[in-house]
Amino acid sequence: MKQEYIPLDEFPNKSNEGMLNDEGTSSSGLSTRTRSLELFDNMEESGSFPKVERKIQSLLDELAEVLFQSKQPNDLTRIRKAIAEQLQLWCQACQENADLYRSQQRKLKSRWDSQTDILSQIESTKASLAEVHKAEEISNLKTSITHLDEEIQILQEKLAIVTNQRNTLVKRLQTYDNLEKKKALSMEDRLLTLQEQYDAHANVSSLEKRMEVLKKREDLLRLMVGQALPGMQFFQRLIHQIQAVETKLISILGPTSLSEAALPPLTDVQRTSVLSLLTSTLHSLESARQIADSNTWKPIIVCLELEIVYFENMLTAITSTPVSS
């Protein structure tokens, strides 16, 4: 069951859990750098987009550098927005490829219909040709001629009448023979032409297999886009909430206070307020990470782990800062 998203401000204050250990990893024991390297390992079958994915990876590395090496903290908003924009581009690319696969399927379907129609014509022509060869009229005429020949020998007095009948029937036979021969030749030529047309292109079975592959790719990409869009909305809301927390911290500690080295001495009231805000924020981030884990939003999981470590470090720094008189 997927977890429901809860805004940062609605979480109750809890004591900090999951502080960094001596080796710079979270309490889960998973290095955020290692997890970021695994983001796009399983996307080959759906048609990945290396340029966008490498850009996302680069932004994640840059975010980690800014958060943990105290370099240009003012770039946090830019980096977070850039990550969101790249994820949106990735979704759009998936959508465009899915539409392309659908277009290719339609073209193959048209060719499939054409080949199927040719097959139908071939079968119909074969059936008609078989009927021509089995026509009973030719057999009946030949039988009548044989009977008349026998009657000529027996009934000499009726020779003239029988001869006329025979001549008439012979002419009819010749007429039928000529017509049927022409019809048979025409049908044989038609059959040969249709067979050549069919053999000149991919057969129906091959087209069906290619259509099936394209349909699977389209379905997979559309599924990935459908799964990624909620993650995008979730990540954008999270960015706004983190920025709101930082604004509150700056209002309490001063404009340069987000760097650990620049923390000013705090009064007891300031210290209590900041610790409460950081503890609540960490609890909210942990819950958000569980939601991302349950939905397999890998880039967002890495971002959340970086933010958690960043706020845990700040909490540690605030805890060790002496109280100002």
mmCIF file of C-alpha atoms in Angstrom:
data_model
loop_
_atom_site.group_PDB
_atom_site.id
_atom_site.type_symbol
_atom_site.label_atom_id
_atom_site.label_comp_id
_atom_site.label_asym_id
_atom_site.label_seq_id
_atom_site.Cartn_x
_atom_site.Cartn_y
_atom_site.Cartn_z
ATOM 1 C CA MET A 1 0.000 0.000 0.000
ATOM 2 C CA LYS A 2 1.381 3.421 -0.956
ATOM 3 C CA GLN A 3 1.839 5.937 1.854
ATOM 4 C CA GLU A 4 -0.056 9.216 1.895
ATOM 5 C CA TYR A 5 2.058 12.351 1.518
ATOM 6 C CA ILE A 6 2.093 14.580 4.644
ATOM 7 C CA PRO A 7 3.372 18.215 4.437
ATOM 8 C CA LEU A 8 6.374 19.139 6.543
ATOM 9 C CA ASP A 9 4.464 21.534 8.823
ATOM 10 C CA GLU A 10 1.947 18.832 9.890
ATOM 11 C CA PHE A 11 4.464 16.477 11.514
ATOM 12 C CA PRO A 12 4.778 16.505 15.323
ATOM 13 C CA ASN A 13 8.216 17.193 16.812
ATOM 14 C CA LYS A 14 10.214 14.043 17.476
ATOM 15 C CA SER A 15 13.721 13.454 18.691
ATOM 16 C CA ASN A 16 16.298 13.106 15.950
ATOM 17 C CA GLU A 17 16.931 9.582 14.712
ATOM 18 C CA GLY A 18 19.277 8.323 12.016
ATOM 19 C CA MET A 19 22.212 10.722 12.637
ATOM 20 C CA LEU A 20 25.329 10.237 10.524
ATOM 21 C CA ASN A 21 27.894 7.734 11.774
ATOM 22 C CA ASP A 22 31.644 8.283 11.781
ATOM 23 C CA GLU A 23 31.971 7.153 8.159
ATOM 24 C CA GLY A 24 29.571 9.797 6.732
ATOM 25 C CA THR A 25 26.599 7.524 5.962
ATOM 26 C CA SER A 26 23.047 7.581 7.315
ATOM 27 C CA SER A 27 21.785 5.124 9.976
ATOM 28 C CA SER A 28 20.464 2.867 7.209
ATOM 29 C CA GLY A 29 24.093 2.157 6.333
ATOM 30 C CA LEU A 30 23.563 3.039 2.654
ATOM 31 C CA SER A 31 25.910 5.544 1.061
ATOM 32 C CA THR A 32 23.950 8.175 -0.888
ATOM 33 C CA ARG A 33 26.698 8.230 -3.475
ATOM 34 C CA THR A 34 26.331 4.462 -4.047
ATOM 35 C CA ARG A 35 22.556 4.721 -4.370
ATOM 36 C CA SER A 36 22.811 7.596 -6.845
ATOM 37 C CA LEU A 37 24.994 5.432 -9.108
ATOM 38 C CA GLU A 38 22.177 2.824 -9.307
ATOM 39 C CA LEU A 39 19.433 5.205 -10.487
ATOM 40 C CA PHE A 40 19.095 4.185 -14.131
ATOM 41 C CA ASP A 41 20.500 0.612 -14.131
ATOM 42 C CA ASN A 42 17.182 -1.007 -15.093
ATOM 43 C CA MET A 43 15.877 1.334 -17.825
ATOM 44 C CA GLU A 44 17.459 -0.215 -20.951
ATOM 45 C CA GLU A 45 14.402 -2.246 -21.957
ATOM 46 C CA SER A 46 12.131 0.806 -21.995
ATOM 47 C CA GLY A 47 14.490 2.999 -24.065
ATOM 48 C CA SER A 48 16.506 5.228 -21.774
ATOM 49 C CA PHE A 49 17.703 8.768 -22.461
ATOM 50 C CA PRO A 50 21.390 8.860 -21.374
ATOM 51 C CA LYS A 51 21.855 12.613 -21.840
ATOM 52 C CA VAL A 52 18.989 13.558 -19.513
ATOM 53 C CA GLU A 53 19.889 10.791 -17.052
ATOM 54 C CA ARG A 54 23.530 11.884 -16.904
ATOM 55 C CA LYS A 55 22.356 15.464 -16.321
ATOM 56 C CA ILE A 56 20.199 14.315 -13.392
ATOM 57 C CA GLN A 57 23.141 12.316 -11.982
ATOM 58 C CA SER A 58 25.406 15.369 -12.332
ATOM 59 C CA LEU A 59 22.885 17.575 -10.519
ATOM 60 C CA LEU A 60 22.586 15.044 -7.681
ATOM 61 C CA ASP A 61 26.383 15.012 -7.306
ATOM 62 C CA GLU A 62 26.394 18.824 -7.328
ATOM 63 C CA LEU A 63 23.659 18.904 -4.676
ATOM 64 C CA ALA A 64 25.688 16.584 -2.456
ATOM 65 C CA GLU A 65 28.775 18.764 -2.920
ATOM 66 C CA VAL A 66 26.918 21.937 -1.964
ATOM 67 C CA LEU A 67 25.231 20.343 1.051
ATOM 68 C CA PHE A 68 28.253 18.619 2.594
ATOM 69 C CA GLN A 69 31.241 20.693 1.524
ATOM 70 C CA SER A 70 29.709 24.104 2.357
ATOM 71 C CA LYS A 71 30.238 25.337 -1.208
ATOM 72 C CA GLN A 72 27.915 28.082 -2.450
ATOM 73 C CA PRO A 73 24.835 27.283 -0.328
ATOM 74 C CA ASN A 74 22.860 29.859 -2.302
ATOM 75 C CA ASP A 75 22.899 27.415 -5.261
ATOM 76 C CA LEU A 76 20.628 24.930 -3.432
ATOM 77 C CA THR A 77 17.431 26.366 -4.917
ATOM 78 C CA ARG A 78 18.893 26.428 -8.437
ATOM 79 C CA ILE A 79 20.079 22.815 -8.192
ATOM 80 C CA ARG A 80 16.788 21.558 -6.813
ATOM 81 C CA LYS A 81 14.824 23.335 -9.546
ATOM 82 C CA ALA A 82 17.215 21.985 -12.175
ATOM 83 C CA ILE A 83 16.670 18.433 -10.899
ATOM 84 C CA ALA A 84 12.901 18.912 -11.134
ATOM 85 C CA GLU A 85 13.221 20.339 -14.676
ATOM 86 C CA GLN A 86 15.403 17.423 -15.853
ATOM 87 C CA LEU A 87 12.937 14.903 -14.444
ATOM 88 C CA GLN A 88 10.165 16.701 -16.343
ATOM 89 C CA LEU A 89 12.241 16.530 -19.570
ATOM 90 C CA TRP A 90 12.789 12.824 -18.980
ATOM 91 C CA CYS A 91 9.027 12.263 -18.668
ATOM 92 C CA GLN A 92 8.378 14.269 -21.859
ATOM 93 C CA ALA A 93 10.974 12.221 -23.769
ATOM 94 C CA CYS A 94 9.308 8.994 -22.604
ATOM 95 C CA GLN A 95 5.916 10.328 -23.750
ATOM 96 C CA GLU A 96 7.289 11.308 -27.186
ATOM 97 C CA ASN A 97 8.882 7.861 -27.698
ATOM 98 C CA ALA A 98 5.627 6.176 -26.674
ATOM 99 C CA ASP A 99 3.777 8.252 -29.328
ATOM 100 C CA LEU A 100 6.447 7.326 -31.901
ATOM 101 C CA TYR A 101 6.005 3.612 -31.157
ATOM 102 C CA ARG A 102 2.234 3.995 -31.586
ATOM 103 C CA SER A 103 2.763 5.695 -34.981
ATOM 104 C CA GLN A 104 5.053 2.870 -36.091
ATOM 105 C CA GLN A 105 2.433 0.336 -34.990
ATOM 106 C CA ARG A 106 -0.205 2.054 -37.122
ATOM 107 C CA LYS A 107 2.051 1.920 -40.196
ATOM 108 C CA LEU A 108 2.783 -1.751 -39.612
ATOM 109 C CA LYS A 109 -0.952 -2.386 -39.086
ATOM 110 C CA SER A 110 -1.659 -0.866 -42.521
ATOM 111 C CA ARG A 111 0.940 -3.130 -44.117
ATOM 112 C CA TRP A 112 -0.427 -6.087 -42.168
ATOM 113 C CA ASP A 113 -3.948 -5.372 -43.492
ATOM 114 C CA SER A 114 -2.599 -5.167 -47.073
ATOM 115 C CA GLN A 115 -0.752 -8.476 -46.780
ATOM 116 C CA THR A 116 -3.769 -10.139 -45.174
ATOM 117 C CA ASP A 117 -5.971 -8.942 -48.057
ATOM 118 C CA ILE A 118 -3.505 -10.380 -50.591
ATOM 119 C CA LEU A 119 -3.579 -13.718 -48.772
ATOM 120 C CA SER A 120 -7.379 -13.672 -48.915
ATOM 121 C CA GLN A 121 -7.316 -12.982 -52.661
ATOM 122 C CA ILE A 122 -4.810 -15.796 -53.205
ATOM 123 C CA GLU A 123 -7.041 -18.295 -51.406
ATOM 124 C CA SER A 124 -10.127 -17.095 -53.301
ATOM 125 C CA THR A 125 -8.338 -17.366 -56.655
ATOM 126 C CA LYS A 126 -7.117 -20.876 -55.852
ATOM 127 C CA ALA A 127 -10.663 -21.943 -54.985
ATOM 128 C CA SER A 128 -12.059 -20.495 -58.233
ATOM 129 C CA LEU A 129 -9.357 -22.193 -60.292
ATOM 130 C CA ALA A 130 -10.152 -25.536 -58.666
ATOM 131 C CA GLU A 131 -13.804 -25.131 -59.582
ATOM 132 C CA VAL A 132 -12.900 -24.404 -63.192
ATOM 133 C CA HIS A 133 -10.955 -27.661 -63.443
ATOM 134 C CA LYS A 134 -13.887 -29.557 -61.934
ATOM 135 C CA ALA A 135 -16.591 -28.121 -64.188
ATOM 136 C CA GLU A 136 -19.184 -30.755 -65.000
ATOM 137 C CA GLU A 137 -20.337 -29.151 -68.214
ATOM 138 C CA ILE A 138 -17.233 -30.257 -70.150
ATOM 139 C CA SER A 139 -17.648 -33.826 -68.946
ATOM 140 C CA ASN A 140 -21.347 -33.856 -69.865
ATOM 141 C CA LEU A 141 -20.650 -32.595 -73.402
ATOM 142 C CA LYS A 142 -17.978 -35.235 -74.016
ATOM 143 C CA THR A 143 -20.344 -37.957 -72.799
ATOM 144 C CA SER A 144 -23.083 -36.740 -75.140
ATOM 145 C CA ILE A 145 -20.686 -36.804 -78.109
ATOM 146 C CA THR A 146 -19.748 -40.413 -77.330
ATOM 147 C CA HIS A 147 -23.387 -41.460 -77.172
ATOM 148 C CA LEU A 148 -24.131 -39.743 -80.472
ATOM 149 C CA ASP A 149 -21.228 -41.532 -82.163
ATOM 150 C CA GLU A 150 -22.694 -44.856 -81.055
ATOM 151 C CA GLU A 151 -26.126 -43.878 -82.346
ATOM 152 C CA ILE A 152 -24.648 -42.941 -85.750
ATOM 153 C CA GLN A 153 -23.418 -46.483 -86.216
ATOM 154 C CA ILE A 154 -26.732 -48.007 -85.129
ATOM 155 C CA LEU A 155 -29.162 -45.572 -86.730
ATOM 156 C CA GLN A 156 -27.871 -44.912 -90.237
ATOM 157 C CA GLU A 157 -31.246 -43.579 -91.320
ATOM 158 C CA LYS A 158 -30.950 -40.825 -88.775
ATOM 159 C CA LEU A 159 -27.403 -40.037 -89.776
ATOM 160 C CA ALA A 160 -28.092 -36.543 -91.068
ATOM 161 C CA ILE A 161 -29.997 -35.457 -87.999
ATOM 162 C CA VAL A 162 -27.504 -36.999 -85.611
ATOM 163 C CA THR A 163 -24.576 -35.503 -87.552
ATOM 164 C CA ASN A 164 -26.070 -32.042 -87.269
ATOM 165 C CA GLN A 165 -26.578 -32.539 -83.566
ATOM 166 C CA ARG A 166 -23.013 -33.740 -83.221
ATOM 167 C CA ASN A 167 -21.615 -30.772 -85.126
ATOM 168 C CA THR A 168 -23.607 -28.394 -82.964
ATOM 169 C CA LEU A 169 -22.385 -30.001 -79.779
ATOM 170 C CA VAL A 170 -18.786 -30.013 -81.012
ATOM 171 C CA LYS A 171 -18.971 -26.293 -81.674
ATOM 172 C CA ARG A 172 -20.365 -25.713 -78.197
ATOM 173 C CA LEU A 173 -17.600 -27.807 -76.718
ATOM 174 C CA GLN A 174 -14.955 -25.830 -78.574
ATOM 175 C CA THR A 175 -16.511 -22.585 -77.404
ATOM 176 C CA TYR A 176 -16.522 -23.730 -73.770
ATOM 177 C CA ASP A 177 -13.005 -25.093 -74.065
ATOM 178 C CA ASN A 178 -11.670 -21.807 -75.421
ATOM 179 C CA LEU A 179 -13.460 -19.714 -72.809
ATOM 180 C CA GLU A 180 -12.425 -21.913 -69.917
ATOM 181 C CA LYS A 181 -8.823 -22.113 -71.080
ATOM 182 C CA LYS A 182 -8.621 -18.323 -71.299
ATOM 183 C CA LYS A 183 -10.217 -17.995 -67.871
ATOM 184 C CA ALA A 184 -7.832 -20.530 -66.360
ATOM 185 C CA LEU A 185 -4.786 -18.798 -67.864
ATOM 186 C CA SER A 186 -5.993 -15.434 -66.562
ATOM 187 C CA MET A 187 -6.501 -16.838 -63.077
ATOM 188 C CA GLU A 188 -3.077 -18.483 -63.089
ATOM 189 C CA ASP A 189 -1.481 -15.165 -64.073
ATOM 190 C CA ARG A 190 -3.414 -13.429 -61.296
ATOM 191 C CA LEU A 191 -2.299 -16.021 -58.760
ATOM 192 C CA LEU A 192 1.346 -15.602 -59.795
ATOM 193 C CA THR A 193 1.110 -11.794 -59.511
ATOM 194 C CA LEU A 194 -0.466 -11.955 -56.048
ATOM 195 C CA GLN A 195 2.136 -14.440 -54.848
ATOM 196 C CA GLU A 196 4.949 -12.163 -56.079
ATOM 197 C CA GLN A 197 3.399 -9.179 -54.269
ATOM 198 C CA TYR A 198 3.140 -11.166 -51.058
ATOM 199 C CA ASP A 199 6.709 -12.524 -51.273
ATOM 200 C CA ALA A 200 8.135 -9.029 -51.916
ATOM 201 C CA HIS A 201 7.310 -7.834 -48.372
ATOM 202 C CA ALA A 202 7.582 -9.101 -44.819
ATOM 203 C CA ASN A 203 5.101 -11.864 -44.103
ATOM 204 C CA VAL A 204 2.116 -11.466 -41.799
ATOM 205 C CA SER A 205 3.710 -13.403 -38.933
ATOM 206 C CA SER A 206 6.813 -11.160 -38.914
ATOM 207 C CA LEU A 207 4.700 -8.003 -38.951
ATOM 208 C CA GLU A 208 2.601 -9.283 -36.047
ATOM 209 C CA LYS A 209 5.723 -9.941 -33.956
ATOM 210 C CA ARG A 210 7.126 -6.467 -34.638
ATOM 211 C CA MET A 211 3.787 -4.881 -33.786
ATOM 212 C CA GLU A 212 3.727 -6.809 -30.500
ATOM 213 C CA VAL A 213 7.249 -5.595 -29.570
ATOM 214 C CA LEU A 214 6.343 -1.963 -30.298
ATOM 215 C CA LYS A 215 3.117 -2.277 -28.281
ATOM 216 C CA LYS A 216 5.047 -3.609 -25.273
ATOM 217 C CA ARG A 217 7.513 -0.714 -25.486
ATOM 218 C CA GLU A 218 4.702 1.811 -25.732
ATOM 219 C CA ASP A 219 2.889 0.300 -22.725
ATOM 220 C CA LEU A 220 6.096 0.241 -20.646
ATOM 221 C CA LEU A 221 6.953 3.878 -21.398
ATOM 222 C CA ARG A 222 3.418 5.064 -20.678
ATOM 223 C CA LEU A 223 3.476 3.123 -17.405
ATOM 224 C CA MET A 224 6.789 4.754 -16.432
ATOM 225 C CA VAL A 225 5.433 8.227 -17.260
ATOM 226 C CA GLY A 226 2.301 7.527 -15.206
ATOM 227 C CA GLN A 227 4.441 6.461 -12.245
ATOM 228 C CA ALA A 228 6.859 9.398 -12.579
ATOM 229 C CA LEU A 229 4.304 12.235 -12.746
ATOM 230 C CA PRO A 230 3.077 11.811 -9.129
ATOM 231 C CA GLY A 231 6.727 11.752 -8.059
ATOM 232 C CA MET A 232 7.337 15.051 -9.872
ATOM 233 C CA GLN A 233 4.433 16.726 -8.081
ATOM 234 C CA PHE A 234 5.577 15.237 -4.779
ATOM 235 C CA PHE A 235 9.153 16.532 -5.329
ATOM 236 C CA GLN A 236 8.008 20.053 -6.290
ATOM 237 C CA ARG A 237 5.891 20.365 -3.134
ATOM 238 C CA LEU A 238 8.830 19.100 -1.094
ATOM 239 C CA ILE A 239 11.169 21.739 -2.584
ATOM 240 C CA HIS A 240 8.794 24.551 -1.569
ATOM 241 C CA GLN A 241 8.526 23.183 1.984
ATOM 242 C CA ILE A 242 12.309 22.834 2.384
ATOM 243 C CA GLN A 243 12.757 26.409 1.159
ATOM 244 C CA ALA A 244 10.176 27.575 3.695
ATOM 245 C CA VAL A 245 12.142 25.827 6.474
ATOM 246 C CA GLU A 246 15.373 27.472 5.340
ATOM 247 C CA THR A 247 13.652 30.866 5.275
ATOM 248 C CA LYS A 248 12.568 30.351 8.899
ATOM 249 C CA LEU A 249 16.117 29.335 9.873
ATOM 250 C CA ILE A 250 17.564 32.431 8.193
ATOM 251 C CA SER A 251 15.037 34.646 9.982
ATOM 252 C CA ILE A 252 16.198 33.185 13.317
ATOM 253 C CA LEU A 253 19.932 32.742 12.745
ATOM 254 C CA GLY A 254 20.789 35.354 10.117
ATOM 255 C CA PRO A 255 21.483 35.351 6.334
ATOM 256 C CA THR A 256 24.785 33.396 6.584
ATOM 257 C CA SER A 257 23.595 30.869 9.138
ATOM 258 C CA LEU A 258 22.974 27.921 6.771
ATOM 259 C CA SER A 259 26.721 27.229 6.623
ATOM 260 C CA GLU A 260 27.954 25.231 9.639
ATOM 261 C CA ALA A 261 31.087 27.374 9.904
ATOM 262 C CA ALA A 262 29.026 30.593 10.068
ATOM 263 C CA LEU A 263 26.646 29.676 12.918
ATOM 264 C CA PRO A 264 26.391 32.599 15.364
ATOM 265 C CA PRO A 265 26.075 32.172 19.150
ATOM 266 C CA LEU A 266 22.443 31.473 20.051
ATOM 267 C CA THR A 267 20.223 32.488 22.904
ATOM 268 C CA ASP A 268 18.410 29.735 24.735
ATOM 269 C CA VAL A 269 15.129 30.700 23.025
ATOM 270 C CA GLN A 270 16.745 30.693 19.557
ATOM 271 C CA ARG A 271 18.442 27.367 20.208
ATOM 272 C CA THR A 272 15.175 25.746 21.359
ATOM 273 C CA SER A 273 13.254 27.125 18.367
ATOM 274 C CA VAL A 274 15.876 26.004 15.839
ATOM 275 C CA LEU A 275 16.219 22.514 17.364
ATOM 276 C CA SER A 276 12.436 22.079 17.281
ATOM 277 C CA LEU A 277 12.262 23.219 13.648
ATOM 278 C CA LEU A 278 15.150 20.947 12.561
ATOM 279 C CA THR A 279 13.757 17.930 14.436
ATOM 280 C CA SER A 280 10.318 18.391 12.859
ATOM 281 C CA THR A 281 11.895 18.852 9.420
ATOM 282 C CA LEU A 282 13.984 15.674 9.750
ATOM 283 C CA HIS A 283 10.930 13.691 10.814
ATOM 284 C CA SER A 284 9.040 14.991 7.765
ATOM 285 C CA LEU A 285 11.936 14.171 5.431
ATOM 286 C CA GLU A 286 12.175 10.620 6.820
ATOM 287 C CA SER A 287 8.457 10.104 6.185
ATOM 288 C CA ALA A 288 8.813 11.555 2.677
ATOM 289 C CA ARG A 289 11.704 9.176 1.980
ATOM 290 C CA GLN A 290 9.513 6.204 2.986
ATOM 291 C CA ILE A 291 6.879 7.412 0.518
ATOM 292 C CA ALA A 292 9.508 7.723 -2.227
ATOM 293 C CA ASP A 293 10.858 4.238 -1.385
ATOM 294 C CA SER A 294 7.390 2.683 -1.619
ATOM 295 C CA ASN A 295 6.900 4.262 -5.072
ATOM 296 C CA THR A 296 10.488 3.542 -6.283
ATOM 297 C CA TRP A 297 11.195 7.201 -7.125
ATOM 298 C CA LYS A 298 14.966 6.703 -7.249
ATOM 299 C CA PRO A 299 16.213 10.253 -8.056
ATOM 300 C CA ILE A 300 13.884 11.682 -5.406
ATOM 301 C CA ILE A 301 15.082 9.071 -2.871
ATOM 302 C CA VAL A 302 18.679 10.205 -3.384
ATOM 303 C CA CYS A 303 17.699 13.889 -3.034
ATOM 304 C CA LEU A 304 15.845 13.135 0.199
ATOM 305 C CA GLU A 305 18.805 11.219 1.620
ATOM 306 C CA LEU A 306 21.088 14.169 0.829
ATOM 307 C CA GLU A 307 18.657 16.608 2.472
ATOM 308 C CA ILE A 308 18.349 14.364 5.544
ATOM 309 C CA VAL A 309 22.117 14.197 6.004
ATOM 310 C CA TYR A 310 22.349 17.970 5.467
ATOM 311 C CA PHE A 311 19.760 18.758 8.146
ATOM 312 C CA GLU A 312 21.234 16.140 10.495
ATOM 313 C CA ASN A 313 24.614 17.858 10.185
ATOM 314 C CA MET A 314 22.993 21.219 10.903
ATOM 315 C CA LEU A 315 21.211 19.742 13.927
ATOM 316 C CA THR A 316 24.526 18.424 15.223
ATOM 317 C CA ALA A 317 26.142 21.833 14.681
ATOM 318 C CA ILE A 318 23.321 23.657 16.492
ATOM 319 C CA THR A 319 23.492 21.182 19.374
ATOM 320 C CA SER A 320 27.214 21.847 19.820
ATOM 321 C CA THR A 321 26.897 25.659 19.508
ATOM 322 C CA PRO A 322 27.261 27.395 22.910
ATOM 323 C CA VAL A 323 24.334 29.342 24.312
ATOM 324 C CA SER A 324 24.822 33.117 24.214
ATOM 325 C CA SER A 325 24.246 35.074 27.404
#
